[in-house]
XYZ file of C-alpha atoms in Angstrom:
755
model
C -119.177 -28.311 -40.090
C -117.962 -30.254 -36.840
C -116.758 -28.299 -34.071
C -113.228 -30.344 -34.357
C -112.719 -29.151 -38.258
C -113.829 -25.433 -37.008
C -111.049 -26.111 -34.072
C -108.259 -27.798 -36.672
C -109.177 -24.829 -39.357
C -108.469 -22.380 -36.426
C -105.228 -24.315 -36.066
C -104.373 -23.920 -39.649
C -104.541 -20.170 -40.387
C -102.801 -18.878 -36.600
C -100.114 -21.454 -37.820
C -100.145 -19.523 -41.149
C -99.840 -15.888 -39.150
C -97.242 -17.659 -37.275
C -95.249 -18.824 -40.943
C -95.748 -15.584 -41.442
C -94.722 -13.655 -38.070
C -91.681 -15.767 -38.671
C -90.520 -15.410 -42.579
C -90.918 -11.446 -41.430
C -88.705 -11.655 -38.556
C -85.909 -13.721 -40.399
C -86.344 -11.428 -43.119
C -85.626 -8.521 -40.886
C -83.117 -10.688 -38.815
C -81.337 -10.432 -42.453
C -81.379 -7.067 -43.351
C -79.888 -6.302 -39.640
C -77.031 -9.109 -39.502
C -76.810 -7.275 -42.957
C -76.360 -4.686 -41.930
C -74.138 -4.801 -38.493
C -72.056 -7.148 -40.642
C -71.311 -4.140 -43.077
C -71.289 -2.628 -39.686
C -68.714 -4.526 -38.705
C -66.837 -4.563 -42.294
C -66.466 -0.714 -41.932
C -65.479 -0.088 -38.009
C -62.540 1.377 -38.326
C -61.664 0.692 -34.923
C -59.456 -3.215 -34.541
C -62.067 -5.746 -33.054
C -61.271 -9.273 -31.900
C -62.955 -11.966 -29.989
C -60.458 -14.331 -28.204
C -60.796 -16.842 -25.213
C -58.202 -16.409 -22.452
C -55.713 -20.055 -21.486
C -55.062 -20.661 -18.141
C -51.475 -22.835 -16.970
C -52.722 -25.907 -14.461
C -52.546 -23.129 -11.186
C -55.174 -21.351 -13.360
C -52.828 -18.309 -14.497
C -53.746 -16.664 -17.645
C -50.454 -18.198 -19.858
C -52.023 -17.793 -23.199
C -55.020 -17.229 -25.364
C -56.883 -17.925 -29.303
C -58.230 -15.552 -31.392
C -62.041 -16.991 -32.286
C -62.597 -13.752 -34.793
C -61.257 -10.532 -36.014
C -62.296 -7.892 -37.491
C -61.170 -5.992 -41.592
C -60.078 -3.838 -39.252
C -58.064 -5.661 -37.320
C -55.496 -6.904 -40.347
C -55.085 -3.305 -41.508
C -53.866 -2.004 -37.722
C -51.398 -5.263 -36.956
C -51.010 -6.779 -40.290
C -51.685 -10.173 -39.904
C -54.100 -12.048 -41.964
C -57.601 -13.095 -40.096
C -57.227 -16.331 -41.681
C -53.787 -16.681 -40.083
C -54.826 -15.947 -36.658
C -58.554 -17.570 -36.378
C -58.253 -20.925 -34.375
C -54.748 -19.740 -32.777
C -52.837 -19.102 -30.364
C -51.156 -15.740 -29.344
C -47.748 -17.018 -28.472
C -48.305 -19.079 -31.622
C -48.458 -15.943 -34.017
C -46.444 -13.633 -31.805
C -43.255 -15.975 -29.864
C -41.990 -12.503 -28.590
C -45.554 -11.130 -27.288
C -44.618 -9.312 -24.016
C -46.655 -10.456 -20.783
C -48.398 -7.651 -19.782
C -51.016 -8.971 -22.886
C -51.649 -11.844 -21.364
C -51.955 -11.073 -17.675
C -53.696 -7.942 -18.710
C -56.265 -9.659 -20.974
C -56.805 -12.656 -18.589
C -57.912 -10.590 -15.411
C -60.804 -9.053 -17.603
C -61.946 -12.927 -18.625
C -61.516 -13.761 -15.531
C -62.799 -11.115 -13.281
C -65.642 -9.076 -15.820
C -64.181 -6.373 -15.177
C -63.204 -3.983 -18.217
C -59.961 -2.277 -18.735
C -58.833 0.627 -20.703
C -55.355 1.262 -21.702
C -52.510 2.767 -23.578
C -49.557 0.402 -24.780
C -46.448 -0.487 -27.052
C -46.362 -3.874 -28.241
C -42.684 -4.714 -29.674
C -43.073 -7.596 -32.208
C -46.015 -5.214 -34.230
C -43.491 -2.142 -34.019
C -47.365 0.048 -32.887
C -48.644 1.501 -30.122
C -52.640 1.040 -29.186
C -54.878 2.614 -27.343
C -57.199 -0.610 -26.320
C -60.731 -1.130 -24.590
C -61.441 -4.959 -23.335
C -64.377 -6.171 -22.215
C -65.719 -9.689 -21.364
C -68.896 -10.642 -23.207
C -68.507 -14.320 -21.375
C -66.794 -16.289 -19.144
C -63.429 -16.654 -20.096
C -63.324 -14.643 -23.161
C -62.783 -11.237 -24.163
C -63.252 -8.996 -26.827
C -60.933 -6.034 -27.423
C -61.506 -2.250 -29.438
C -58.603 -1.073 -30.661
C -56.706 1.561 -32.035
C -53.351 2.752 -34.229
C -51.785 5.189 -31.937
C -48.211 5.274 -32.820
C -48.369 8.679 -35.280
C -49.370 10.077 -32.375
C -47.406 8.360 -29.872
C -44.455 9.550 -32.132
C -45.655 13.555 -32.351
C -46.005 13.337 -28.599
C -42.574 12.363 -27.923
C -41.416 14.781 -30.815
C -43.083 17.900 -28.867
C -41.520 16.427 -25.798
C -37.757 16.182 -27.163
C -38.291 20.065 -28.392
C -39.667 20.926 -25.614
C -36.673 19.179 -23.972
C -34.464 20.201 -26.694
C -35.160 23.997 -26.000
C -34.863 23.509 -22.225
C -31.590 21.768 -22.280
C -30.181 24.620 -24.504
C -31.789 26.902 -22.264
C -29.848 25.681 -19.850
C -26.669 24.828 -21.349
C -26.838 28.267 -22.718
C -28.269 30.314 -19.573
C -30.352 31.819 -21.389
C -34.644 31.550 -20.407
C -37.550 33.281 -22.269
C -41.089 34.372 -21.944
C -44.251 34.902 -23.130
C -46.924 37.297 -22.075
C -50.599 37.170 -23.815
C -52.673 40.444 -22.128
C -55.600 38.992 -23.761
C -55.247 35.520 -22.159
C -54.098 37.449 -19.224
C -51.577 34.769 -19.383
C -47.606 35.394 -18.426
C -45.478 32.139 -19.329
C -41.678 30.912 -18.259
C -39.549 28.533 -19.386
C -37.806 26.676 -17.123
C -34.835 28.372 -17.454
C -36.330 31.551 -16.651
C -37.540 29.383 -13.285
C -34.392 28.401 -11.891
C -32.803 31.332 -13.184
C -34.933 33.369 -10.519
C -35.044 30.506 -7.616
C -38.930 30.646 -8.284
C -40.632 26.913 -8.129
C -42.048 26.071 -10.916
C -45.805 27.002 -10.461
C -45.452 29.973 -8.548
C -47.366 32.273 -9.338
C -46.209 35.280 -12.006
C -46.827 38.323 -10.970
C -44.886 41.758 -12.163
C -44.053 41.821 -7.760
C -42.641 38.803 -7.988
C -40.447 39.582 -10.894
C -39.547 42.638 -9.209
C -38.435 41.245 -5.881
C -35.999 39.160 -7.106
C -34.300 42.500 -8.382
C -31.590 43.322 -6.275
C -32.833 46.426 -3.858
C -30.323 48.691 -5.365
C -31.024 48.199 -9.355
C -35.293 47.836 -8.818
C -35.662 51.468 -9.553
C -33.515 50.985 -12.646
C -35.245 48.232 -13.685
C -38.505 49.878 -13.155
C -37.830 53.009 -15.028
C -36.458 50.674 -18.215
C -39.680 49.241 -17.786
C -42.190 51.276 -17.949
C -40.499 52.926 -20.830
C -40.846 49.265 -22.860
C -45.053 49.709 -22.710
C -44.399 53.361 -24.092
C -42.547 51.838 -26.802
C -38.816 52.116 -26.278
C -36.793 49.256 -26.941
C -35.859 46.935 -23.871
C -32.661 45.826 -23.501
C -30.646 46.018 -19.602
C -28.425 44.290 -17.406
C -29.131 44.132 -13.746
C -28.486 42.138 -10.484
C -30.985 39.801 -8.716
C -30.763 37.831 -5.769
C -31.482 34.171 -5.815
C -31.195 32.331 -2.244
C -28.975 35.203 -1.008
C -26.572 34.998 -4.138
C -25.919 37.495 -6.141
C -26.817 37.102 -9.877
C -26.343 39.002 -13.126
C -28.946 38.942 -15.856
C -29.621 40.558 -19.219
C -33.239 40.870 -20.068
C -34.297 41.188 -23.754
C -37.759 42.690 -24.483
C -40.277 42.951 -27.904
C -43.536 43.736 -26.821
C -46.193 43.820 -28.576
C -49.478 46.327 -28.855
C -52.179 46.900 -30.714
C -53.983 49.513 -33.551
C -54.523 51.868 -29.965
C -50.927 52.133 -28.285
C -52.233 49.268 -26.062
C -50.072 46.090 -25.041
C -51.603 42.847 -26.494
C -48.310 40.827 -25.145
C -44.592 40.167 -25.741
C -41.801 37.952 -25.952
C -38.441 38.031 -23.929
C -35.586 36.752 -22.873
C -33.416 36.012 -19.511
C -29.664 35.771 -19.322
C -27.562 34.738 -17.080
C -24.528 37.093 -17.603
C -23.013 36.265 -14.284
C -19.713 34.061 -15.339
C -19.292 37.080 -18.497
C -19.303 39.727 -15.524
C -16.790 37.757 -13.389
C -14.447 37.149 -16.253
C -15.052 41.048 -16.784
C -13.752 41.699 -13.719
C -11.292 38.729 -13.307
C -9.886 40.078 -16.728
C -9.620 43.706 -15.662
C -7.844 42.042 -12.539
C -5.805 39.731 -14.586
C -4.260 42.414 -16.432
C -2.706 43.790 -13.050
C -1.849 40.946 -11.710
C 0.000 39.846 -15.890
C 1.691 43.074 -15.275
C 2.488 42.236 -12.005
C 3.967 39.223 -12.950
C 5.514 39.794 -15.317
C 8.154 41.869 -13.041
C 7.701 38.899 -10.361
C 9.049 36.245 -13.196
C 11.759 38.963 -14.474
C 13.176 39.002 -11.057
C 12.911 35.047 -10.869
C 14.370 34.627 -14.471
C 17.621 36.817 -13.157
C 17.569 34.944 -10.285
C 17.611 31.420 -11.628
C 21.263 29.852 -10.912
C 21.705 28.621 -14.008
C 22.369 30.477 -17.583
C 18.737 30.691 -19.269
C 18.791 31.469 -23.122
C 15.891 32.496 -25.334
C 16.279 32.076 -28.977
C 14.560 33.338 -32.089
C 13.190 30.737 -34.688
C 16.224 31.902 -36.534
C 18.988 30.743 -33.388
C 19.292 34.274 -32.392
C 19.564 35.761 -28.642
C 17.012 37.355 -27.523
C 17.562 37.292 -23.975
C 19.003 35.615 -21.291
C 19.261 36.056 -17.453
C 22.235 37.465 -15.275
C 23.034 34.388 -14.603
C 25.084 34.095 -18.049
C 27.516 37.085 -17.278
C 28.839 34.865 -14.313
C 29.905 31.782 -17.009
C 30.512 33.788 -20.437
C 31.435 37.719 -19.680
C 28.267 38.527 -21.329
C 26.631 41.573 -20.706
C 22.964 40.856 -19.559
C 21.354 44.473 -20.277
C 20.241 42.933 -23.521
C 21.945 45.074 -26.072
C 24.445 44.367 -28.546
C 23.313 40.393 -28.432
C 24.640 40.251 -32.051
C 28.046 40.688 -31.090
C 27.813 39.325 -27.840
C 25.996 36.427 -29.734
C 29.271 36.627 -32.340
C 31.441 36.322 -29.387
C 28.672 33.277 -27.856
C 29.807 31.223 -30.739
C 33.002 31.445 -30.508
C 33.036 29.414 -27.034
C 33.471 25.007 -28.897
C 31.356 22.461 -27.876
C 32.228 19.600 -27.339
C 31.279 15.683 -26.134
C 32.283 14.232 -22.907
C 34.556 11.705 -24.651
C 36.696 15.069 -26.135
C 35.073 15.130 -29.963
C 34.203 18.591 -31.301
C 30.361 19.196 -31.272
C 29.487 19.975 -34.796
C 27.186 23.217 -34.704
C 24.097 22.369 -36.028
C 24.262 19.023 -33.207
C 24.084 21.821 -30.321
C 20.930 20.953 -27.765
C 20.044 24.278 -29.036
C 19.596 23.848 -32.620
C 18.096 20.717 -32.162
C 15.216 22.099 -30.336
C 14.613 24.151 -33.239
C 14.046 21.304 -35.085
C 11.461 20.644 -32.842
C 13.312 18.206 -30.378
C 13.111 18.672 -27.262
C 16.382 18.001 -25.039
C 16.521 16.643 -21.915
C 20.392 16.985 -19.432
C 22.503 16.668 -22.582
C 25.991 16.533 -21.315
C 28.247 18.942 -22.944
C 32.212 19.801 -22.398
C 32.377 23.932 -23.018
C 36.078 25.217 -23.556
C 36.720 28.625 -23.649
C 39.072 30.692 -25.345
C 41.518 30.125 -22.796
C 40.886 26.283 -23.266
C 39.315 25.914 -19.663
C 36.993 23.498 -19.482
C 33.688 23.528 -18.065
C 30.901 20.371 -18.309
C 26.983 21.957 -18.510
C 24.100 19.801 -18.092
C 22.104 21.215 -21.516
C 17.809 20.806 -21.243
C 16.659 22.633 -24.561
C 12.856 22.959 -25.689
C 11.024 24.190 -28.430
C 8.909 27.423 -28.319
C 5.499 26.667 -29.816
C 2.820 29.284 -30.444
C -0.455 28.347 -33.057
C 1.653 24.955 -33.553
C 4.515 26.305 -35.074
C 8.152 26.149 -33.793
C 9.193 30.466 -33.003
C 12.010 30.179 -30.452
C 13.820 28.093 -28.513
C 14.382 28.109 -24.147
C 17.718 26.471 -22.397
C 19.307 25.744 -19.538
C 22.775 24.989 -19.372
C 23.536 23.879 -15.796
C 26.657 24.096 -14.302
C 28.111 20.438 -13.270
C 31.446 20.587 -13.070
C 31.390 19.629 -9.437
C 29.397 17.211 -10.160
C 30.998 15.494 -13.039
C 34.614 15.600 -10.579
C 32.390 14.184 -7.871
C 31.254 11.111 -10.363
C 34.393 10.316 -11.948
C 35.371 10.177 -7.819
C 32.139 7.827 -7.348
C 33.791 5.693 -10.425
C 37.035 5.380 -9.498
C 35.843 4.253 -5.793
C 32.966 1.629 -7.527
C 36.254 0.190 -8.909
C 38.073 0.530 -5.798
C 35.153 -1.435 -4.031
C 34.954 -3.856 -7.173
C 38.651 -4.470 -6.872
C 37.984 -4.951 -2.781
C 35.045 -6.786 -3.166
C 36.693 -9.635 -5.087
C 40.075 -9.489 -2.980
C 38.260 -10.378 0.215
C 38.900 -13.683 1.446
C 35.106 -14.359 2.700
C 33.021 -15.470 0.470
C 30.766 -12.827 -0.494
C 27.289 -12.495 -2.260
C 24.595 -10.018 -3.216
C 21.465 -11.996 -3.351
C 17.790 -10.104 -3.933
C 14.849 -11.001 -1.806
C 14.303 -14.195 -3.906
C 17.162 -15.622 -3.575
C 18.161 -14.957 -6.996
C 22.333 -14.199 -6.793
C 23.093 -10.468 -8.195
C 26.805 -10.793 -7.810
C 28.727 -12.804 -6.218
C 33.250 -12.437 -5.581
C 35.811 -14.042 -6.861
C 36.128 -16.208 -4.028
C 32.387 -17.739 -3.796
C 33.223 -18.101 -7.501
C 36.057 -20.121 -6.178
C 34.156 -22.120 -4.364
C 31.340 -23.275 -6.709
C 33.899 -23.824 -9.648
C 32.715 -21.348 -11.968
C 32.735 -17.935 -13.327
C 31.550 -14.750 -11.087
C 29.540 -14.209 -13.574
C 27.884 -17.168 -14.339
C 26.910 -17.106 -10.710
C 24.257 -14.421 -11.761
C 20.616 -15.240 -11.658
C 20.763 -18.735 -9.699
C 19.267 -19.377 -6.836
C 21.460 -19.459 -4.067
C 20.193 -23.054 -2.463
C 20.657 -24.746 -5.878
C 23.753 -23.531 -6.565
C 25.187 -24.143 -3.160
C 23.072 -26.444 -0.589
C 21.919 -28.192 -4.020
C 18.173 -27.989 -2.513
C 15.354 -26.742 -4.077
C 13.908 -24.789 -1.354
C 16.264 -22.684 1.057
C 17.106 -24.638 3.861
C 15.428 -24.405 7.467
C 18.766 -22.001 9.437
C 19.093 -19.759 5.921
C 19.844 -16.518 7.643
C 18.932 -14.169 4.294
C 15.322 -15.895 4.140
C 15.172 -14.219 7.892
C 16.660 -11.406 6.498
C 13.663 -11.007 3.981
C 10.997 -11.954 6.659
C 11.777 -9.211 9.215
C 14.503 -6.749 7.750
C 17.586 -7.698 10.271
C 20.621 -8.671 10.438
C 21.180 -12.731 11.267
C 24.322 -15.145 12.090
C 24.157 -18.222 11.555
C 27.367 -21.646 11.809
C 26.634 -23.683 8.818
C 28.437 -27.324 7.989
C 28.471 -27.084 3.587
C 30.179 -30.681 2.867
C 29.570 -28.739 -1.274
C 31.702 -25.625 -0.008
C 34.182 -27.922 1.828
C 34.189 -27.246 5.832
C 32.193 -24.599 8.415
C 30.823 -21.217 7.527
C 30.016 -18.283 9.672
C 26.913 -16.561 7.908
C 25.685 -13.244 8.083
C 23.626 -10.989 6.506
C 22.957 -7.728 6.080
C 19.694 -6.180 4.798
C 20.272 -4.323 1.261
C 16.926 -1.228 0.416
C 17.003 0.873 -2.029
C 17.328 4.916 -1.731
C 13.224 4.857 -0.233
C 14.175 2.407 1.948
C 12.771 -0.440 0.492
C 13.975 -3.854 1.578
C 15.157 -5.664 -1.991
C 17.841 -8.321 -0.721
C 20.810 -8.703 1.263
C 24.532 -8.224 1.671
C 25.768 -12.591 2.004
C 28.560 -13.283 3.759
C 30.416 -16.176 4.254
C 33.271 -17.113 6.586
C 35.229 -20.137 6.956
C 35.749 -21.055 9.947
C 35.964 -24.955 9.636
C 40.323 -24.768 11.064
C 38.552 -23.155 14.428
C 35.374 -24.771 14.648
C 38.028 -27.841 14.596
C 40.431 -26.067 17.059
C 36.759 -25.809 19.001
C 35.752 -29.514 18.919
C 39.579 -29.870 20.250
C 39.175 -27.245 23.227
C 35.862 -28.801 23.882
C 36.600 -32.387 24.104
C 39.965 -31.711 26.439
C 37.569 -29.665 28.412
C 35.612 -32.929 29.096
C 38.238 -34.630 30.014
C 39.193 -31.312 32.619
C 35.934 -32.113 33.598
C 35.945 -35.915 34.438
C 39.202 -35.162 36.046
C 37.865 -32.428 38.603
C 34.556 -34.405 39.310
C 37.477 -37.236 40.487
C 39.021 -34.246 42.745
C 35.774 -33.460 44.294
C 34.974 -37.066 44.648
C 38.298 -37.621 46.281
C 38.411 -35.071 48.749
C 34.928 -35.581 49.318
C 35.438 -39.276 50.453
C 38.812 -37.903 51.941
C 36.962 -35.871 54.479
C 34.438 -38.533 55.230
C 36.917 -40.296 56.624
C 38.134 -37.871 58.642
C 35.163 -37.818 59.406
C 34.336 -41.085 60.302
C 38.004 -41.629 62.014
C 36.502 -38.810 64.415
C 32.991 -40.309 64.550
C 35.235 -44.005 65.432
C 37.408 -41.826 67.861
C 34.854 -39.519 70.504
C 34.264 -43.134 72.053
C 37.619 -43.340 73.564
C 37.492 -39.799 74.670
C 36.482 -39.019 78.476
C 36.553 -35.322 78.698
C 33.965 -33.926 78.159
C 36.129 -30.483 76.812
C 37.941 -32.914 74.233
C 34.633 -34.049 73.058
C 32.595 -30.718 72.006
C 36.102 -30.261 70.202
C 35.686 -33.652 68.590
C 32.293 -32.808 67.401
C 33.199 -29.127 66.428
C 35.763 -30.657 64.253
C 33.756 -33.437 62.909
C 30.785 -30.893 62.049
C 33.379 -28.544 60.330
C 34.248 -31.860 58.335
C 30.825 -32.311 57.288
C 30.334 -29.148 55.954
C 33.775 -28.709 53.431
C 32.954 -32.801 52.525
C 29.374 -31.580 51.607
C 30.789 -28.685 49.286
C 32.744 -31.225 47.774
C 30.265 -33.848 47.082
C 27.666 -30.998 45.733
C 30.188 -29.826 43.072
C 30.519 -33.590 42.758
C 26.971 -34.015 41.845
C 26.182 -30.553 40.590
C 26.023 -29.656 36.725
C 28.447 -27.384 36.943
C 31.633 -27.536 38.447
C 32.054 -23.880 39.836
C 28.538 -23.066 41.235
C 26.167 -24.774 43.986
C 22.812 -24.429 44.431
C 22.605 -23.401 48.864
C 19.050 -23.716 49.235
C 19.004 -27.467 50.168
C 22.954 -27.318 50.810
C 22.414 -25.521 53.280
C 19.315 -27.219 54.838
C 22.028 -30.280 54.521
C 24.152 -28.313 56.879
C 21.506 -27.657 59.756
C 19.772 -30.641 59.411
C 23.413 -32.100 60.650
C 23.988 -29.265 63.293
C 20.316 -30.621 64.997
C 21.434 -33.904 64.586
C 25.001 -33.437 65.944
C 23.414 -32.078 69.321
C 20.533 -33.989 69.207
C 18.044 -30.691 69.051
C 14.477 -32.130 67.646
C 12.891 -29.557 65.957
C 9.728 -29.813 68.476
C 11.902 -27.981 70.812
C 13.804 -25.811 68.427
C 12.483 -24.603 65.859
C 14.540 -23.647 61.358
C 13.054 -21.864 60.166
C 15.573 -21.280 56.728
C 14.972 -18.237 53.604
C 17.164 -18.930 50.860
C 16.793 -17.463 47.698
C 17.072 -19.390 44.401
C 20.877 -18.931 44.087
C 24.744 -19.924 43.035
C 27.455 -19.144 44.259
C 30.797 -20.586 43.101
C 33.305 -22.712 45.666
C 35.262 -20.547 46.990
C 32.218 -18.566 48.297
C 30.116 -21.549 49.482
C 33.008 -22.911 51.428
C 34.115 -19.869 53.775
C 29.684 -18.847 54.442
C 28.902 -23.276 55.015
C 32.289 -23.118 57.730
C 29.692 -19.689 59.176
C 26.383 -20.961 59.310
C 27.948 -23.920 60.726
C 29.942 -22.193 63.604
C 26.278 -19.239 64.303
C 23.887 -22.819 64.917
C 26.354 -24.764 66.817
C 27.084 -21.708 68.936
C 23.094 -21.176 69.236
C 21.645 -24.759 69.602
C 24.920 -25.203 72.785
C 23.947 -22.193 73.651
C 20.983 -20.219 73.292
C 18.358 -22.419 75.152
C 19.662 -23.382 78.426
C 17.652 -25.331 80.541
C 17.641 -28.694 79.224
C 20.474 -31.537 79.194
C 20.292 -30.535 75.699
C 20.632 -26.841 76.345
C 17.174 -26.639 74.350
C 15.089 -24.338 75.504
C 10.921 -24.740 75.350
C 9.742 -22.828 71.883
C 12.650 -21.921 70.867
C 13.617 -20.755 66.991
C 17.040 -21.239 64.750
C 17.036 -18.554 61.786
C 18.602 -18.840 58.097
C 18.425 -16.175 56.003
C 20.428 -15.723 52.660
C 19.187 -12.929 50.440
C 20.200 -10.541 47.176
C 20.046 -7.688 47.592
C 19.216 -4.691 44.817
C 23.067 -3.621 45.141
C 24.171 -6.952 44.128
C 25.444 -7.501 47.327
C 24.311 -10.949 49.932
C 23.360 -10.740 53.543
C 23.752 -14.194 55.436
C 21.934 -13.979 58.841
C 21.469 -16.550 61.415
C 19.589 -16.019 64.585
C 17.681 -16.905 67.292
C 15.539 -15.863 70.266
C 17.262 -17.608 73.118
C 18.924 -15.401 76.169
C 21.246 -13.401 73.910
C 25.051 -12.260 74.171
C 26.741 -11.659 77.470
C 26.848 -8.628 78.479
C 30.210 -6.112 76.683
C 30.187 -9.183 73.988
C 32.849 -8.166 71.561
C 33.576 -10.658 68.796
C 36.897 -9.515 67.480
C 38.054 -10.651 71.333
C 35.643 -13.674 71.682
C 38.474 -16.362 73.299
C 36.412 -19.115 71.338
C 37.927 -20.747 67.907
C 34.060 -20.881 66.827
C 33.500 -16.916 67.031
C 37.125 -16.549 65.748
C 36.673 -18.577 63.316
C 33.684 -16.376 62.115
C 35.659 -13.525 62.151
C 38.333 -14.598 60.171
C 35.690 -16.070 57.629
C 33.890 -12.501 57.093
C 37.347 -11.269 56.016
C 37.780 -14.102 53.699
C 35.267 -12.962 52.235
C 35.593 -9.031 52.571
C 32.826 -8.449 54.222
C 31.196 -6.966 57.563
C 29.020 -8.168 60.088
C 26.305 -6.734 62.682
C 25.708 -8.298 65.981
C 22.371 -7.437 67.503
C 20.948 -9.089 71.134
C 17.918 -7.850 70.900
C 15.296 -10.907 71.935
C 18.158 -13.600 70.820
C 21.035 -13.295 69.077
C 21.227 -12.189 65.666
C 24.821 -12.008 63.346
C 24.581 -10.824 60.037
C 26.890 -10.792 57.723
C 27.117 -8.563 54.096
C 29.383 -9.844 51.388
C 29.714 -9.756 47.639
C 30.547 -12.833 45.139
C 33.425 -13.856 44.148
C 35.771 -12.698 46.420
């Protein structure tokens, strides 16, 4: 055999060996796969293999089922053939997002997770374990814990119910287990004692909460209970500074050797009960006191109060009854008095007799509540008294056991109401007889009422005006006019007056609106009164026309007077060149200046809007300027200072003032500043002041800083015509004059306007 044959034979043997091994491995693999499949099929936990699906941003948005176990079908109710290859959103469209988010994190990060959660679409609780066997895949092993969750919830609810029941009933409980050395308190017990839950519980901690005065008593009772005696006590505890009462009861358990094994007890908060007992004790005394007080109040009521039983028999009344009916208020002999009481005849306000069964008390005994019903009672002597009766049933346990009646004497009130009714009727008569057009309007311009005069102007009956809007009925406009005084009154709550021309009503009217308020002072409208002033307006127009004509005539008179004075002024100017005597020339100048001052008054009146008054500042300026020009005085050598308030005076006052200013300024320019051909001194000053003081007086001051007045100067004895004229003019003004000769000359004239 050649070497190559040997090599081939060896290879064949080796190949055969490999085939045998492969067959063994395949047999083992098949056996293992069978065991694995059997194990897989018998798993009690659910199994599912998935692949995660992400959106364009790489975020998990769904996952697909790749494989499931038989337990999967049993635990979810979903069939394998229905889910393999499909996404969870196709199978369960309402799946909660947190499932996809949780599984997405496992598939993308490889981090396993274990959790419990509820599936709303499957209506089950699951405990899940998820891990990633390959990238973007995850396996979920899960069990159905729905029943366990229900049991836990039921237990929790049972505990909560117990705690709530104890809280509502203010009853706590405790359990003692000596073998376990365990003492358990309920939540209500902790709350009741004010001890934080979880605080180590000892007998010393319990006894510390007991009121110091009750500790010895509680300790004695507990030690007695340890000897087998009953434990049922009441005592006080102190919780956060507040006092509470508790009742404790306990059942202790002992073994056959009388050793304590444990026990169960309850603690009840009886603070309110104790308070109620104390309140009841106090209430008993209070009730007795109140009964006496109520009797006093009952008898102090001025109106008769009567109490009846279910059969209508009179049981009780107050002392006010005697005043009205002459019955005994002591409550004795009621049968006889009730018989007397029945003899009083009750009538309706219209005079009809009221039957016994229709009386308020009888109706109250049938269950009706009668309030403020007016009846007229006639006694045996025929005297009438008006009462306002209120009767109510007395109901105890749902049954009518009697009735109470309050009778108020309203005789005087009734008379007052009758008087008011008569006054109302008289007012309505007056309202309708007033010639002025009157209307009562609400805040929405609606007519509440009109008198006959207004209705006649509108051509309708008064009742037809009610509800109409005044601007539509009177002005024919859908909106109130701008001048509407009623609209202004509704805005500010004040009276307003306006003159209105209304062709629809045939003339001119003086309209006034007065605010109308309710009993609480709230504005509810206005009283609208329109007085026909057509004839008065026509008369006023005629007077204005006549006055205008007189104003034109008066202006013409002022104009002509001014012209005549100007002619005199011009004639004096023309005559002066022909006069050679200096004294005569001076007289001519003075006369000319006086004429100018008076002419200027009439010129100002002619030019003024008012024919009676003149504005003084400009007028005085022109007088002074004329005098400076007349005497040839320059303001560079003698300064003119004028300080005149913005004052207007009538012509009767202005003319004397103007002449006074003319004379005094002329006197200053002639005599105050000697030393030159024109009599003007260097740095001279002439001042004219006219002020209005707080006493409603006027002060005219003319002064200069010249050489002053001669010694012994007396204006009353002055020989010059000008100063004599000043004295006369001051008296004409009913004024006074003061003269000072310090640093020049000063003349101060004080007067009142209109003199």
